[in-house]
Amino acid sequence: MLKAVLFLALPAFLCASCLAGEGLRVQGNQLLAGGKPIMLRGVAVGDPILARQGRPLSDYARIARDWHANVVRISLHPSVWENMPHAQVLETLDREMKAALDNGMYVILDWHTIGWPNGYYEKIEKDWTDDPADLYNSNFDLAKSFWDAVSAKFGKDGRIIFELWNEPVRAKDEDEEETPPEWEQMKPYFAELLRIVRSHGGNVVLATGNDWAYDLRGIREDPLKGENVAYSWHIYANTDDDDEQQWAEHLDELQKVAPVMVTEWGFQEHTDESFKGTPQSFGIKFVRDFLEGRHLHSTAWCWHPDWTPVMLKADWKTPTPMGRFVLKYLAAPTKMGPGGSGYSRS
């Protein structure tokens, strides 16, 4: 493995350009910080209001220092925005994101809906959680309200990436063997959210395809218009039976024309959930052939002891098997980028 070019003026876990206040921008298929290509690798922490109640902000120092992350993904569920005072939500997001930024990491802020704008959204079953049934509410006016308020408050800080819609998904027809690409139908909604964000700032935004953000087919030929647009991709163990050819078909070589950030990926060894897997069945080949082999940015899901697939045990300190795998990956040098230009992790 070729060594990455690192900034040596600071410890490796700190992001020199981030601490200097330099924002990110998109150039072709690369993310740039301070005019130089950067590879973002880190973890997702979930919703600070629903997942991190009572957790200290020092968690972000641990993620940067001990987990070697230079980016963290923070989510906000639609039901929280719908039911809590907006000023309180924004204050919480500000506090959490500032803690991450102060520890030299970039931040992805994610609108954590699962569903289709003004249509289907995934309902929460009351027999297994106390979360509200409309946790993933896909009301589009609610999303527009959120991004208007968020971009007005944080749109001048280019270190924050806005992930506009977590997972677009329609209710699947039981007779339908495979969900077809639906970028053409989803694209106008992303364009409207992008217009709202651009009225306040130039932050990098993430758009995505349907089928729980797995199907990116169609985007490469018809990308979202505008500057600083990148794309998110979600993939877990057992997706398409761990068939790398199917993974590649759904990625559709989008990374050749725009930055792709895998904002959710993971596996869990002992579970009845669909993402059951191991490093041998999923993790090793996904990291080798996709994250590194195709130069994809990433945040592993989830740095939490309960939100699955879990990277931490109940003490919030001991990593699970997936956590150990992610730790090893994040500590490894970043590969050289396409064309021989070195990516920096700092």
PDB file of C-alpha atoms in Angstrom, residues 17-267:
ATOM      1  CA  SER A  17      -7.438  22.308   7.010  1.00  0.00           C
ATOM      2  CA  CYS A  18     -10.486  21.783   9.210  1.00  0.00           C
ATOM      3  CA  LEU A  19      -8.871  23.445  12.209  1.00  0.00           C
ATOM      4  CA  ALA A  20      -7.829  26.306   9.963  1.00  0.00           C
ATOM      5  CA  GLY A  21     -11.477  26.821   9.076  1.00  0.00           C
ATOM      6  CA  GLU A  22     -11.072  25.859   5.424  1.00  0.00           C
ATOM      7  CA  GLY A  23     -14.240  24.614   3.827  1.00  0.00           C
ATOM      8  CA  LEU A  24     -14.669  21.712   1.461  1.00  0.00           C
ATOM      9  CA  ARG A  25     -15.446  22.017  -2.211  1.00  0.00           C
ATOM     10  CA  VAL A  26     -16.026  19.662  -5.114  1.00  0.00           C
ATOM     11  CA  GLN A  27     -13.779  19.611  -8.155  1.00  0.00           C
ATOM     12  CA  GLY A  28     -14.626  16.897 -10.643  1.00  0.00           C
ATOM     13  CA  ASN A  29     -14.761  13.649  -8.707  1.00  0.00           C
ATOM     14  CA  GLN A  30     -12.655  14.912  -5.805  1.00  0.00           C
ATOM     15  CA  LEU A  31     -13.270  16.677  -2.530  1.00  0.00           C
ATOM     16  CA  LEU A  32     -10.801  19.474  -1.908  1.00  0.00           C
ATOM     17  CA  ALA A  33      -9.742  21.166   1.327  1.00  0.00           C
ATOM     18  CA  GLY A  34      -7.422  24.111   1.012  1.00  0.00           C
ATOM     19  CA  GLY A  35      -7.107  23.325  -2.673  1.00  0.00           C
ATOM     20  CA  LYS A  36      -5.785  19.803  -2.054  1.00  0.00           C
ATOM     21  CA  PRO A  37      -7.614  16.464  -2.421  1.00  0.00           C
ATOM     22  CA  ILE A  38      -8.803  14.999   0.855  1.00  0.00           C
ATOM     23  CA  MET A  39     -10.219  11.582   1.706  1.00  0.00           C
ATOM     24  CA  LEU A  40     -12.884  11.626   4.426  1.00  0.00           C
ATOM     25  CA  ARG A  41     -13.147   8.518   6.609  1.00  0.00           C
ATOM     26  CA  GLY A  42     -14.982   8.299   9.906  1.00  0.00           C
ATOM     27  CA  VAL A  43     -18.081   7.142  11.752  1.00  0.00           C
ATOM     28  CA  ALA A  44     -21.744   7.983  12.168  1.00  0.00           C
ATOM     29  CA  VAL A  45     -23.022   8.700  15.681  1.00  0.00           C
ATOM     30  CA  GLY A  46     -26.765   8.849  15.057  1.00  0.00           C
ATOM     31  CA  ASP A  47     -29.232  11.440  16.297  1.00  0.00           C
ATOM     32  CA  PRO A  48     -27.828  13.560  19.171  1.00  0.00           C
ATOM     33  CA  ILE A  49     -31.275  13.961  20.718  1.00  0.00           C
ATOM     34  CA  LEU A  50     -32.475  10.361  20.371  1.00  0.00           C
ATOM     35  CA  ALA A  51     -29.187   8.440  20.446  1.00  0.00           C
ATOM     36  CA  ARG A  52     -26.793  10.490  22.547  1.00  0.00           C
ATOM     37  CA  GLN A  53     -28.868  11.555  25.537  1.00  0.00           C
ATOM     38  CA  GLY A  54     -26.491  12.249  28.409  1.00  0.00           C
ATOM     39  CA  ARG A  55     -23.369  11.506  26.399  1.00  0.00           C
ATOM     40  CA  PRO A  56     -20.431  13.887  26.909  1.00  0.00           C
ATOM     41  CA  LEU A  57     -19.123  16.029  24.085  1.00  0.00           C
ATOM     42  CA  SER A  58     -15.716  14.516  24.807  1.00  0.00           C
ATOM     43  CA  ASP A  59     -16.891  11.539  22.718  1.00  0.00           C
ATOM     44  CA  TYR A  60     -15.843  13.555  19.690  1.00  0.00           C
ATOM     45  CA  ALA A  61     -12.304  13.880  20.984  1.00  0.00           C
ATOM     46  CA  ARG A  62     -12.193  10.094  21.363  1.00  0.00           C
ATOM     47  CA  ILE A  63     -13.517   9.587  17.833  1.00  0.00           C
ATOM     48  CA  ALA A  64     -10.861  11.901  16.398  1.00  0.00           C
ATOM     49  CA  ARG A  65      -7.956  10.806  18.592  1.00  0.00           C
ATOM     50  CA  ASP A  66      -8.544   7.102  19.239  1.00  0.00           C
ATOM     51  CA  TRP A  67     -10.570   6.162  16.156  1.00  0.00           C
ATOM     52  CA  HIS A  68      -8.505   8.297  13.742  1.00  0.00           C
ATOM     53  CA  ALA A  69     -11.602   9.779  12.101  1.00  0.00           C
ATOM     54  CA  ASN A  70     -11.514  13.035  10.170  1.00  0.00           C
ATOM     55  CA  VAL A  71     -15.297  13.180   9.624  1.00  0.00           C
ATOM     56  CA  VAL A  72     -18.351  12.373  11.697  1.00  0.00           C
ATOM     57  CA  ARG A  73     -21.952  11.998  10.558  1.00  0.00           C
ATOM     58  CA  ILE A  74     -24.668  13.476  12.801  1.00  0.00           C
ATOM     59  CA  SER A  75     -28.319  12.716  12.048  1.00  0.00           C
ATOM     60  CA  LEU A  76     -31.596  14.433  12.843  1.00  0.00           C
ATOM     61  CA  HIS A  77     -34.900  12.573  12.568  1.00  0.00           C
ATOM     62  CA  PRO A  78     -37.911  14.350  11.053  1.00  0.00           C
ATOM     63  CA  SER A  79     -40.069  13.616  14.097  1.00  0.00           C
ATOM     64  CA  VAL A  80     -37.619  15.547  16.278  1.00  0.00           C
ATOM     65  CA  TRP A  81     -37.850  18.619  14.038  1.00  0.00           C
ATOM     66  CA  GLU A  82     -41.618  18.239  13.886  1.00  0.00           C
ATOM     67  CA  ASN A  83     -42.220  17.945  17.623  1.00  0.00           C
ATOM     68  CA  MET A  84     -39.480  19.901  19.392  1.00  0.00           C
ATOM     69  CA  PRO A  85     -38.883  23.663  19.472  1.00  0.00           C
ATOM     70  CA  HIS A  86     -36.652  24.435  16.518  1.00  0.00           C
ATOM     71  CA  ALA A  87     -34.396  26.724  18.525  1.00  0.00           C
ATOM     72  CA  GLN A  88     -33.694  23.884  20.937  1.00  0.00           C
ATOM     73  CA  VAL A  89     -32.895  21.478  18.101  1.00  0.00           C
ATOM     74  CA  LEU A  90     -30.562  23.963  16.421  1.00  0.00           C
ATOM     75  CA  GLU A  91     -28.806  24.648  19.717  1.00  0.00           C
ATOM     76  CA  THR A  92     -28.208  20.923  20.219  1.00  0.00           C
ATOM     77  CA  LEU A  93     -26.898  20.486  16.685  1.00  0.00           C
ATOM     78  CA  ASP A  94     -24.674  23.529  17.099  1.00  0.00           C
ATOM     79  CA  ARG A  95     -23.190  22.155  20.310  1.00  0.00           C
ATOM     80  CA  GLU A  96     -22.545  18.678  18.900  1.00  0.00           C
ATOM     81  CA  MET A  97     -21.135  19.886  15.592  1.00  0.00           C
ATOM     82  CA  LYS A  98     -18.902  22.453  17.280  1.00  0.00           C
ATOM     83  CA  ALA A  99     -17.434  19.698  19.451  1.00  0.00           C
ATOM     84  CA  ALA A 100     -16.630  17.665  16.350  1.00  0.00           C
ATOM     85  CA  LEU A 101     -15.204  20.644  14.453  1.00  0.00           C
ATOM     86  CA  ASP A 102     -13.125  21.728  17.441  1.00  0.00           C
ATOM     87  CA  ASN A 103     -11.528  18.284  17.397  1.00  0.00           C
ATOM     88  CA  GLY A 104     -10.429  18.667  13.807  1.00  0.00           C
ATOM     89  CA  MET A 105     -13.191  16.707  12.077  1.00  0.00           C
ATOM     90  CA  TYR A 106     -15.519  17.631   9.283  1.00  0.00           C
ATOM     91  CA  VAL A 107     -19.238  17.071   9.876  1.00  0.00           C
ATOM     92  CA  ILE A 108     -21.984  15.533   7.768  1.00  0.00           C
ATOM     93  CA  LEU A 109     -25.432  16.662   8.902  1.00  0.00           C
ATOM     94  CA  ASP A 110     -28.063  14.184   7.769  1.00  0.00           C
ATOM     95  CA  TRP A 111     -31.864  14.604   7.448  1.00  0.00           C
ATOM     96  CA  HIS A 112     -32.630  11.078   8.624  1.00  0.00           C
ATOM     97  CA  THR A 113     -35.817  10.257   6.788  1.00  0.00           C
ATOM     98  CA  ILE A 114     -36.587   6.873   5.255  1.00  0.00           C
ATOM     99  CA  GLY A 115     -39.232   7.229   2.587  1.00  0.00           C
ATOM    100  CA  TRP A 116     -40.426   9.134  -0.469  1.00  0.00           C
ATOM    101  CA  PRO A 117     -41.232  12.861  -0.435  1.00  0.00           C
ATOM    102  CA  ASN A 118     -44.887  13.313   0.536  1.00  0.00           C
ATOM    103  CA  GLY A 119     -45.408   9.573   0.178  1.00  0.00           C
ATOM    104  CA  TYR A 120     -44.471   6.340   1.862  1.00  0.00           C
ATOM    105  CA  TYR A 121     -42.241   6.390   4.903  1.00  0.00           C
ATOM    106  CA  GLU A 122     -41.112   3.601   7.178  1.00  0.00           C
ATOM    107  CA  LYS A 123     -43.388   3.258  10.210  1.00  0.00           C
ATOM    108  CA  ILE A 124     -42.096   2.364  13.657  1.00  0.00           C
ATOM    109  CA  GLU A 125     -43.658  -0.633  15.366  1.00  0.00           C
ATOM    110  CA  LYS A 126     -44.699   0.179  18.924  1.00  0.00           C
ATOM    111  CA  ASP A 127     -43.955  -3.328  20.181  1.00  0.00           C
ATOM    112  CA  TRP A 128     -40.183  -2.826  19.964  1.00  0.00           C
ATOM    113  CA  THR A 129     -39.454   0.857  20.531  1.00  0.00           C
ATOM    114  CA  ASP A 130     -40.685   3.996  22.236  1.00  0.00           C
ATOM    115  CA  ASP A 131     -39.878   6.111  19.186  1.00  0.00           C
ATOM    116  CA  PRO A 132     -42.857   7.807  17.517  1.00  0.00           C
ATOM    117  CA  ALA A 133     -44.523   6.135  14.545  1.00  0.00           C
ATOM    118  CA  ASP A 134     -43.585   9.113  12.357  1.00  0.00           C
ATOM    119  CA  LEU A 135     -39.891   8.962  13.245  1.00  0.00           C
ATOM    120  CA  TYR A 136     -38.962   8.936   9.542  1.00  0.00           C
ATOM    121  CA  ASN A 137     -41.723  11.319   8.380  1.00  0.00           C
ATOM    122  CA  SER A 138     -41.210  12.044   4.674  1.00  0.00           C
ATOM    123  CA  ASN A 139     -43.309  15.221   4.513  1.00  0.00           C
ATOM    124  CA  PHE A 140     -41.437  17.410   2.047  1.00  0.00           C
ATOM    125  CA  ASP A 141     -42.463  20.733   3.601  1.00  0.00           C
ATOM    126  CA  LEU A 142     -40.943  19.502   6.851  1.00  0.00           C
ATOM    127  CA  ALA A 143     -37.673  18.752   5.053  1.00  0.00           C
ATOM    128  CA  LYS A 144     -37.695  22.171   3.379  1.00  0.00           C
ATOM    129  CA  SER A 145     -38.300  23.856   6.734  1.00  0.00           C
ATOM    130  CA  PHE A 146     -35.354  22.001   8.251  1.00  0.00           C
ATOM    131  CA  TRP A 147     -32.890  22.798   5.488  1.00  0.00           C
ATOM    132  CA  ASP A 148     -33.956  26.432   5.344  1.00  0.00           C
ATOM    133  CA  ALA A 149     -33.295  26.861   9.069  1.00  0.00           C
ATOM    134  CA  VAL A 150     -30.131  24.735   9.109  1.00  0.00           C
ATOM    135  CA  SER A 151     -28.509  26.336   6.068  1.00  0.00           C
ATOM    136  CA  ALA A 152     -29.370  29.804   7.396  1.00  0.00           C
ATOM    137  CA  LYS A 153     -27.540  28.984  10.639  1.00  0.00           C
ATOM    138  CA  PHE A 154     -24.654  26.825   9.381  1.00  0.00           C
ATOM    139  CA  GLY A 155     -24.442  27.707   5.680  1.00  0.00           C
ATOM    140  CA  LYS A 156     -21.396  29.906   6.111  1.00  0.00           C
ATOM    141  CA  ASP A 157     -19.286  27.058   7.512  1.00  0.00           C
ATOM    142  CA  GLY A 158     -17.945  25.021   4.629  1.00  0.00           C
ATOM    143  CA  ARG A 159     -16.636  22.345   6.980  1.00  0.00           C
ATOM    144  CA  ILE A 160     -20.219  21.067   7.325  1.00  0.00           C
ATOM    145  CA  ILE A 161     -21.682  18.823   4.604  1.00  0.00           C
ATOM    146  CA  PHE A 162     -25.468  18.684   4.203  1.00  0.00           C
ATOM    147  CA  GLU A 163     -26.895  15.214   3.444  1.00  0.00           C
ATOM    148  CA  LEU A 164     -30.266  16.278   2.091  1.00  0.00           C
ATOM    149  CA  TRP A 165     -32.281  13.047   2.304  1.00  0.00           C
ATOM    150  CA  ASN A 166     -31.103   9.930   4.105  1.00  0.00           C
ATOM    151  CA  GLU A 167     -32.800   7.071   2.251  1.00  0.00           C
ATOM    152  CA  PRO A 168     -35.323   7.538  -0.546  1.00  0.00           C
ATOM    153  CA  VAL A 169     -37.577   4.489  -0.743  1.00  0.00           C
ATOM    154  CA  ARG A 170     -41.054   3.733  -2.026  1.00  0.00           C
ATOM    155  CA  ALA A 171     -43.310   1.017  -0.658  1.00  0.00           C
ATOM    156  CA  LYS A 172     -42.173  -2.058  -2.564  1.00  0.00           C
ATOM    157  CA  ASP A 173     -44.677  -4.056  -4.541  1.00  0.00           C
ATOM    158  CA  GLU A 174     -44.653  -7.626  -3.227  1.00  0.00           C
ATOM    159  CA  ASP A 175     -44.649  -8.906  -6.811  1.00  0.00           C
ATOM    160  CA  GLU A 176     -41.687  -6.740  -7.763  1.00  0.00           C
ATOM    161  CA  GLU A 177     -38.470  -8.737  -7.872  1.00  0.00           C
ATOM    162  CA  GLU A 178     -36.180  -5.709  -8.100  1.00  0.00           C
ATOM    163  CA  THR A 179     -36.729  -2.018  -7.478  1.00  0.00           C
ATOM    164  CA  PRO A 180     -35.925  -0.061 -10.650  1.00  0.00           C
ATOM    165  CA  PRO A 181     -33.782   3.099 -10.580  1.00  0.00           C
ATOM    166  CA  GLU A 182     -35.870   6.169  -9.777  1.00  0.00           C
ATOM    167  CA  TRP A 183     -33.353   9.018  -9.931  1.00  0.00           C
ATOM    168  CA  GLU A 184     -35.403  10.814 -12.570  1.00  0.00           C
ATOM    169  CA  GLN A 185     -38.354  10.961 -10.159  1.00  0.00           C
ATOM    170  CA  MET A 186     -36.264  11.904  -7.097  1.00  0.00           C
ATOM    171  CA  LYS A 187     -34.012  14.481  -8.740  1.00  0.00           C
ATOM    172  CA  PRO A 188     -36.537  17.399  -8.706  1.00  0.00           C
ATOM    173  CA  TYR A 189     -36.912  17.085  -4.925  1.00  0.00           C
ATOM    174  CA  PHE A 190     -33.146  17.261  -4.468  1.00  0.00           C
ATOM    175  CA  ALA A 191     -33.030  20.258  -6.791  1.00  0.00           C
ATOM    176  CA  GLU A 192     -35.584  22.060  -4.619  1.00  0.00           C
ATOM    177  CA  LEU A 193     -33.670  21.318  -1.411  1.00  0.00           C
ATOM    178  CA  LEU A 194     -30.442  22.422  -3.079  1.00  0.00           C
ATOM    179  CA  ARG A 195     -32.080  25.703  -4.107  1.00  0.00           C
ATOM    180  CA  ILE A 196     -33.029  26.335  -0.466  1.00  0.00           C
ATOM    181  CA  VAL A 197     -29.516  25.571   0.781  1.00  0.00           C
ATOM    182  CA  ARG A 198     -27.925  27.757  -1.887  1.00  0.00           C
ATOM    183  CA  SER A 199     -30.000  30.731  -0.766  1.00  0.00           C
ATOM    184  CA  HIS A 200     -27.856  30.695   2.383  1.00  0.00           C
ATOM    185  CA  GLY A 201     -24.497  29.121   1.579  1.00  0.00           C
ATOM    186  CA  GLY A 202     -22.265  27.059  -0.660  1.00  0.00           C
ATOM    187  CA  ASN A 203     -21.795  23.961   1.512  1.00  0.00           C
ATOM    188  CA  VAL A 204     -21.124  20.619  -0.144  1.00  0.00           C
ATOM    189  CA  VAL A 205     -24.413  18.718  -0.349  1.00  0.00           C
ATOM    190  CA  LEU A 206     -25.077  15.002  -0.707  1.00  0.00           C
ATOM    191  CA  ALA A 207     -27.884  13.653  -2.874  1.00  0.00           C
ATOM    192  CA  THR A 208     -28.606   9.967  -3.489  1.00  0.00           C
ATOM    193  CA  GLY A 209     -30.671   7.371  -5.320  1.00  0.00           C
ATOM    194  CA  ASN A 210     -33.611   5.228  -4.277  1.00  0.00           C
ATOM    195  CA  ASP A 211     -33.794   1.773  -2.690  1.00  0.00           C
ATOM    196  CA  TRP A 212     -32.471   2.961   0.682  1.00  0.00           C
ATOM    197  CA  ALA A 213     -29.731   5.036  -1.012  1.00  0.00           C
ATOM    198  CA  TYR A 214     -28.288   1.915  -2.653  1.00  0.00           C
ATOM    199  CA  ASP A 215     -29.312   2.415  -6.285  1.00  0.00           C
ATOM    200  CA  LEU A 216     -27.271   5.225  -7.851  1.00  0.00           C
ATOM    201  CA  ARG A 217     -28.008   4.206 -11.431  1.00  0.00           C
ATOM    202  CA  GLY A 218     -28.969   7.122 -13.659  1.00  0.00           C
ATOM    203  CA  ILE A 219     -27.181   9.849 -11.719  1.00  0.00           C
ATOM    204  CA  ARG A 220     -23.950   9.683 -13.703  1.00  0.00           C
ATOM    205  CA  GLU A 221     -25.728  10.526 -16.965  1.00  0.00           C
ATOM    206  CA  ASP A 222     -28.033  13.138 -15.407  1.00  0.00           C
ATOM    207  CA  PRO A 223     -26.375  14.679 -12.334  1.00  0.00           C
ATOM    208  CA  LEU A 224     -27.848  17.356 -10.129  1.00  0.00           C
ATOM    209  CA  LYS A 225     -26.942  20.756 -11.558  1.00  0.00           C
ATOM    210  CA  GLY A 226     -24.855  23.135  -9.484  1.00  0.00           C
ATOM    211  CA  GLU A 227     -21.553  23.405  -7.668  1.00  0.00           C
ATOM    212  CA  ASN A 228     -20.362  21.423  -4.651  1.00  0.00           C
ATOM    213  CA  VAL A 229     -22.658  18.454  -5.247  1.00  0.00           C
ATOM    214  CA  ALA A 230     -21.569  14.968  -4.184  1.00  0.00           C
ATOM    215  CA  TYR A 231     -23.505  11.755  -3.608  1.00  0.00           C
ATOM    216  CA  SER A 232     -24.124   9.333  -0.752  1.00  0.00           C
ATOM    217  CA  TRP A 233     -24.329   5.556  -0.958  1.00  0.00           C
ATOM    218  CA  HIS A 234     -25.565   3.046   1.671  1.00  0.00           C
ATOM    219  CA  ILE A 235     -24.614  -0.598   1.735  1.00  0.00           C
ATOM    220  CA  TYR A 236     -24.599  -3.316   4.379  1.00  0.00           C
ATOM    221  CA  ALA A 237     -23.641  -6.953   4.677  1.00  0.00           C
ATOM    222  CA  ASN A 238     -25.967  -9.227   2.682  1.00  0.00           C
ATOM    223  CA  THR A 239     -26.926  -6.475   0.248  1.00  0.00           C
ATOM    224  CA  ASP A 240     -27.568  -8.380  -2.993  1.00  0.00           C
ATOM    225  CA  ASP A 241     -26.157 -11.492  -1.293  1.00  0.00           C
ATOM    226  CA  ASP A 242     -22.742  -9.802  -1.018  1.00  0.00           C
ATOM    227  CA  ASP A 243     -22.368  -9.971  -4.784  1.00  0.00           C
ATOM    228  CA  GLU A 244     -19.679  -7.463  -5.757  1.00  0.00           C
ATOM    229  CA  GLN A 245     -20.888  -7.358  -9.341  1.00  0.00           C
ATOM    230  CA  GLN A 246     -24.313  -6.226  -8.154  1.00  0.00           C
ATOM    231  CA  TRP A 247     -22.736  -3.642  -5.833  1.00  0.00           C
ATOM    232  CA  ALA A 248     -20.754  -2.255  -8.768  1.00  0.00           C
ATOM    233  CA  GLU A 249     -23.820  -2.148 -11.013  1.00  0.00           C
ATOM    234  CA  HIS A 250     -25.744  -0.106  -8.435  1.00  0.00           C
ATOM    235  CA  LEU A 251     -22.806   2.233  -7.818  1.00  0.00           C
ATOM    236  CA  ASP A 252     -22.767   2.638 -11.609  1.00  0.00           C
ATOM    237  CA  GLU A 253     -19.259   4.133 -11.698  1.00  0.00           C
ATOM    238  CA  LEU A 254     -20.643   7.377 -10.286  1.00  0.00           C
ATOM    239  CA  GLN A 255     -17.352   7.874  -8.407  1.00  0.00           C
ATOM    240  CA  LYS A 256     -15.660   8.555 -11.765  1.00  0.00           C
ATOM    241  CA  VAL A 257     -17.565  11.820 -12.241  1.00  0.00           C
ATOM    242  CA  ALA A 258     -18.395  12.975  -8.681  1.00  0.00           C
ATOM    243  CA  PRO A 259     -17.312  12.314  -5.093  1.00  0.00           C
ATOM    244  CA  VAL A 260     -19.207   9.426  -3.509  1.00  0.00           C
ATOM    245  CA  MET A 261     -19.514   9.183   0.262  1.00  0.00           C
ATOM    246  CA  VAL A 262     -20.657   5.880   1.772  1.00  0.00           C
ATOM    247  CA  THR A 263     -22.433   7.487   4.726  1.00  0.00           C
ATOM    248  CA  GLU A 264     -23.697   4.143   6.028  1.00  0.00           C
ATOM    249  CA  TRP A 265     -21.958   0.776   5.830  1.00  0.00           C
ATOM    250  CA  GLY A 266     -21.517  -2.060   8.269  1.00  0.00           C
ATOM    251  CA  PHE A 267     -22.171  -5.583   9.471  1.00  0.00           C
TER     252      PHE A 267
END
